[in-house]
Coordinates of C-alpha atoms and ligand atoms in Angstrom, one line a residue:
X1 CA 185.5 159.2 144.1
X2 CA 184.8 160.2 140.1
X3 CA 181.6 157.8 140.3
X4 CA 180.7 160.0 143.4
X5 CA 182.0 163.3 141.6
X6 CA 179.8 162.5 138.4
X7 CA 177.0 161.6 140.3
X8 CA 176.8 165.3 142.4
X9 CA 177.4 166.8 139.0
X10 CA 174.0 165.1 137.7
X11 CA 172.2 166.6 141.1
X12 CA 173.8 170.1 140.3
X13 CA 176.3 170.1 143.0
X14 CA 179.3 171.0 140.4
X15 CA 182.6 170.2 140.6
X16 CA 183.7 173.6 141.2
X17 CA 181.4 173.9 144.4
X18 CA 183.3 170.4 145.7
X19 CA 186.5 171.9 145.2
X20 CA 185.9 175.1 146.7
X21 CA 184.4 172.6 149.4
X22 CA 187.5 170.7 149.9
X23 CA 190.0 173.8 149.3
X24 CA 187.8 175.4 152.2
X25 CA 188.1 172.5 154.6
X26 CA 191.4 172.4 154.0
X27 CA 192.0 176.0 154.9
X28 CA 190.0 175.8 158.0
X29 CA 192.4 172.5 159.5
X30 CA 195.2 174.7 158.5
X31 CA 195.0 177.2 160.6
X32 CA 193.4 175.6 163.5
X33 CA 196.5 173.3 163.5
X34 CA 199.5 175.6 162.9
X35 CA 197.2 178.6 164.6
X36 CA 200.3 179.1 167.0
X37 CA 203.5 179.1 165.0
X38 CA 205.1 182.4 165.1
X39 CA 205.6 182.8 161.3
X40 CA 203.1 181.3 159.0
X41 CA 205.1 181.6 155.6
X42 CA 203.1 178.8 153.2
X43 CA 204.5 177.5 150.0
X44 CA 201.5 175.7 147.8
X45 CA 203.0 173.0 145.1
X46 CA 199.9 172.5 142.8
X47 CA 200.1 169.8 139.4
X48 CA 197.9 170.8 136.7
X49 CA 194.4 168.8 137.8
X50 CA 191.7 169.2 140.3
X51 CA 194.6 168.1 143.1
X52 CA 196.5 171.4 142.3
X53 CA 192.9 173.4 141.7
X54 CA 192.5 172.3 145.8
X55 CA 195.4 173.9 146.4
X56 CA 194.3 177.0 144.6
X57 CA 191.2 177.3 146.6
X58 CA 192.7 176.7 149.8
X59 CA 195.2 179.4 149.3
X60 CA 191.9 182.3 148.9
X61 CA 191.0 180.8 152.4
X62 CA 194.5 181.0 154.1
X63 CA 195.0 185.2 153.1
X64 CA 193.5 186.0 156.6
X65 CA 196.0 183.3 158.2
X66 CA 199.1 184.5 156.3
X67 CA 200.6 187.2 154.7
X68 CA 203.0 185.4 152.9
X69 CA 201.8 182.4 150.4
X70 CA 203.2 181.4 147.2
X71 CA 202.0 179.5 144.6
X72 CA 204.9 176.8 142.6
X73 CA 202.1 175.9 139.5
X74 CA 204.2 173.0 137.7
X75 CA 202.6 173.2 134.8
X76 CA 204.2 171.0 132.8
X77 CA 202.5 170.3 130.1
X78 CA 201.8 173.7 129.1
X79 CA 198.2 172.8 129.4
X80 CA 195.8 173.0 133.0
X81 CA 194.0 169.7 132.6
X82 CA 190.4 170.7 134.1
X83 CA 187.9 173.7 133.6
X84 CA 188.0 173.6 137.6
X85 CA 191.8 174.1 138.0
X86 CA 191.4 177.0 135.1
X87 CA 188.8 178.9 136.9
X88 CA 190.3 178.9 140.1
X89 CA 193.8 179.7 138.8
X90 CA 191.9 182.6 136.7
X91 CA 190.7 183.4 140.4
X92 CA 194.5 183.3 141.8
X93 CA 195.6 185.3 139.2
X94 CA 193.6 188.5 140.5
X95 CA 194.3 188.3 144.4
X96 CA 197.7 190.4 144.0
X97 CA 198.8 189.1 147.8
X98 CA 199.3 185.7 146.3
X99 CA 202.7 185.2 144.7
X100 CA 202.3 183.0 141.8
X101 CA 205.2 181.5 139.9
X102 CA 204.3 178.7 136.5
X103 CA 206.4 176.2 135.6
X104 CA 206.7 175.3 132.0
X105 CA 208.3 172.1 130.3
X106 CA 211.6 173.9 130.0
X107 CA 212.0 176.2 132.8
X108 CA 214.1 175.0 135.7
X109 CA 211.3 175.3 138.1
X110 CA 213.4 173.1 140.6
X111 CA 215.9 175.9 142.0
X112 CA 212.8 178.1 142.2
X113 CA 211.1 175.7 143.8
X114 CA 213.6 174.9 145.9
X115 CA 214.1 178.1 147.2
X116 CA 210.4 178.9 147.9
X117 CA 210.4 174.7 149.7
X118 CA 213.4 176.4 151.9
X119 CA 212.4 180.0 152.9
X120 CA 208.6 178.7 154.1
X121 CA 207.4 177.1 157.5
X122 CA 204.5 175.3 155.9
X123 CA 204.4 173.2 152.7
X124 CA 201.4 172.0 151.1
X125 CA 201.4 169.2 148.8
X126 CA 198.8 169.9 146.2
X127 CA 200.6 167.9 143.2
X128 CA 199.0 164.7 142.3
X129 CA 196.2 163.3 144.2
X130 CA 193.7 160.3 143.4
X131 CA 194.5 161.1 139.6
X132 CA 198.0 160.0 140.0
X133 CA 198.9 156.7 137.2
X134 CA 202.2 154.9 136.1
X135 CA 205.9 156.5 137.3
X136 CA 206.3 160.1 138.1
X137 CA 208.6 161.8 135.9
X138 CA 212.4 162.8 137.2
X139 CA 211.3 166.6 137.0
X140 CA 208.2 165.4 140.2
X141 CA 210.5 163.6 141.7
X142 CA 213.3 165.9 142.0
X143 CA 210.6 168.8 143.9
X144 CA 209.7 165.8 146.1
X145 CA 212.8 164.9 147.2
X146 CA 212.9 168.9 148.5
X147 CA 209.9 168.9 149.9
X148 CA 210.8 165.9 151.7
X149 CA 214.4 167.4 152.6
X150 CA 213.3 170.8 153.9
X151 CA 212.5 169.7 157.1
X152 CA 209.0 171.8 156.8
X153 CA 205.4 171.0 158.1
X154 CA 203.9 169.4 155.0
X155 CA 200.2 168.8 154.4
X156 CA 199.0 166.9 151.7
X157 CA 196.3 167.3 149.8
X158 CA 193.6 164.7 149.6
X159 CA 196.7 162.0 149.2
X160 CA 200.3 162.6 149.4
X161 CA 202.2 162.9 146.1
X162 CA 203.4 159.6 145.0
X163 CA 201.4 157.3 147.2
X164 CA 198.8 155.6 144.9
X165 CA 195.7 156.0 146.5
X166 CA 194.2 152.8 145.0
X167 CA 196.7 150.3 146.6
X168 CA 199.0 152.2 148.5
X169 CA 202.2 151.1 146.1
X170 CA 204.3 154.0 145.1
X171 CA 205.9 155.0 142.2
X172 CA 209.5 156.1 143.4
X173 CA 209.2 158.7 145.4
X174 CA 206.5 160.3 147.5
X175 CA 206.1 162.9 149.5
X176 CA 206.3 162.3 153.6
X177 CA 203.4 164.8 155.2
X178 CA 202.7 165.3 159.0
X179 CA 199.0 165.5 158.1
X180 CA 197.0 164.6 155.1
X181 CA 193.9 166.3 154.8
X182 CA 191.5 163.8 152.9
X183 CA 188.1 164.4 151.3
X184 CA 184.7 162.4 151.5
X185 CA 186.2 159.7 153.1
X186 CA 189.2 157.8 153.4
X187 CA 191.3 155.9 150.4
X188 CA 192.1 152.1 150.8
X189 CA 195.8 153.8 149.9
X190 CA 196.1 155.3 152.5
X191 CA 195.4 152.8 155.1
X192 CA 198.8 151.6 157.5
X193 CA 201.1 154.2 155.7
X194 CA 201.7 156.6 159.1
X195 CA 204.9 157.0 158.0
X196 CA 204.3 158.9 154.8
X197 CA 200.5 160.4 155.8
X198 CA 201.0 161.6 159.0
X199 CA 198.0 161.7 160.8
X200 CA 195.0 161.8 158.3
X201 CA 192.1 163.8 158.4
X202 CA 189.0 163.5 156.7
X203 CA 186.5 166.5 155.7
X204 CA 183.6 166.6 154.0
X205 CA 183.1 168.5 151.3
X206 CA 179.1 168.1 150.3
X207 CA 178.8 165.1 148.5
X208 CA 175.6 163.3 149.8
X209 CA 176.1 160.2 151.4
X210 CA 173.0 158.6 150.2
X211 CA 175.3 158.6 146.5
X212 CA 177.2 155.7 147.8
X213 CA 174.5 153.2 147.5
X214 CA 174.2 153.7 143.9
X215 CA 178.0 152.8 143.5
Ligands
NAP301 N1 186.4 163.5 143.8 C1 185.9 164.6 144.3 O1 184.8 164.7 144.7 C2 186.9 165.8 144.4 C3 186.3 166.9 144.8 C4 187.2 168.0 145.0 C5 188.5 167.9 144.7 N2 189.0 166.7 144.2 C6 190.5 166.7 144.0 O2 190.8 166.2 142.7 C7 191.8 165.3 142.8 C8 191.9 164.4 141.6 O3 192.1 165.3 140.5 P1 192.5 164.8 139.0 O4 191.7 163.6 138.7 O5 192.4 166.1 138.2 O6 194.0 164.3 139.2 P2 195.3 164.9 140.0 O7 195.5 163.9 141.1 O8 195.1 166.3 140.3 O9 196.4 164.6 138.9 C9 196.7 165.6 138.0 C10 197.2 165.2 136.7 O10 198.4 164.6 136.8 C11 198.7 163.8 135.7 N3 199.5 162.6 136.1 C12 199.0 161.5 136.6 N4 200.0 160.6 136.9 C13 201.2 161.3 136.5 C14 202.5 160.9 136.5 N5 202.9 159.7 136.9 N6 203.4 161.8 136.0 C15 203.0 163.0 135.6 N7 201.7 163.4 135.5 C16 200.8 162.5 135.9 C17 197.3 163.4 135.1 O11 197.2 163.9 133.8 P3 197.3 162.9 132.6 O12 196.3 161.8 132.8 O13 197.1 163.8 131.4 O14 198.7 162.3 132.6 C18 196.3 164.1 136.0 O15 195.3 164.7 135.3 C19 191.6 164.6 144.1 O16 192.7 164.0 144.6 C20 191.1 165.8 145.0 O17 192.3 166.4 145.5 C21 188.2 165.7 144.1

């Protein structure tokens, strides 16, 4: 997929326009799929890369869908790791319907998470995606143990959180979604794991498929 990613970049097709792509698609499945439930109260756990910045987007798309979204930004590191993630939370920042709350290092983000997981009727998983490497941290762990706990609808983005999307191993804990909404095409991770995908979707979000043969 980064092969693919820096190959659309080369043919001017930026990595902003994929993610506003995929945070789009993502939107639309949304609310075509929960278009019925009586109360539409969304809770959006973004990490600090291009998985969270999907989450971002998709959260623009959803304001017609639902008056009540919040944003949970873990941003642990202090530091947004992409340009793409940056602009898009820059975006975020400005839509005053949006409730945003950042996580630093040292804030304990997990009873404020916790409560935001609890009082919603749709959780989406926007915290690691194919950039996921090596064990997740107690501080991850802990918020996806409440995901998994609250008994919500969770949607993952791209690839659940946890669930390496190379192999399909997992790293301690990882989130269990009713629907993960994939991009481009599937993952070999994701193949035989219902139990933690859900059903899986896949959208596409403009890369050409003629960029393939040159992988
Ligand atoms: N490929 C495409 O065409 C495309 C297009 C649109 C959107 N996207 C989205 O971009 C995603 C990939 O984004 P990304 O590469 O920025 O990575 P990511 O999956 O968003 O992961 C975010 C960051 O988490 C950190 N991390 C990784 N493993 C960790 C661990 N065990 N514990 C704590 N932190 C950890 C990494 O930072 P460090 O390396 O600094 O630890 C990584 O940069 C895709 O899944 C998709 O959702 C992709």
């Amino acid at each position: 997929m980064k092969a693919l990613e820096d190959m659309a970049e080369r043919m001017g097709i930026s990595k902003l326009i994929l993610m506003e792509n995929a945070g789009l698609q993502l939107a639309e499945i949304i609310k075509k799929r929960y278009a019925s439930i009586p109360s539409k109260k969304i809770t959006i756990i973004c990490g600090s890369g291009n998985n969270g910045g999907d989450g971002l987007v998709c959260a623009r798309h959803l304001l017609e869908f639902s008056d009540d979204i919040t944003i949970c930004l873990l941003n642990i590191d202090g530091k947004l790791k992409t340009d793409e993630i940056r602009t898009n939370w820059n975006r975020i920042n400005k839509i005053k319907n949006i409730k945003k709350i950042e996580f630093f290092q040292n804030s304990n983000f997990l009873d404020a998470c916790k409560y935001e997981i609890n009082r919603c009727d749709i959780i989406i998983d926007a915290l690691f995606g194919t950039g996921l490497h090596g064990n997740l941290k107690e501080q991850f762990a802990n918020v996806i143990n409440q995901i998994n706990k609250s008994g919500k609808s969770i949607v993952a983005v791209d690839v659940p959180s946890g669930l390496s999307p190379l192999d399909g191993s997992i790293s301690g804990d990882v989130v269990k979604a009713e629907l993960t909404v994939t991009f481009h095409k599937s993952k070999d991770g994701l193949l035989d794991k219902d139990e933690i995908t859900g059903e899986i979707v896949i959208v596409d979000i403009g890369i050409p498929p003629e960029l393939e043969n040159n992988l």
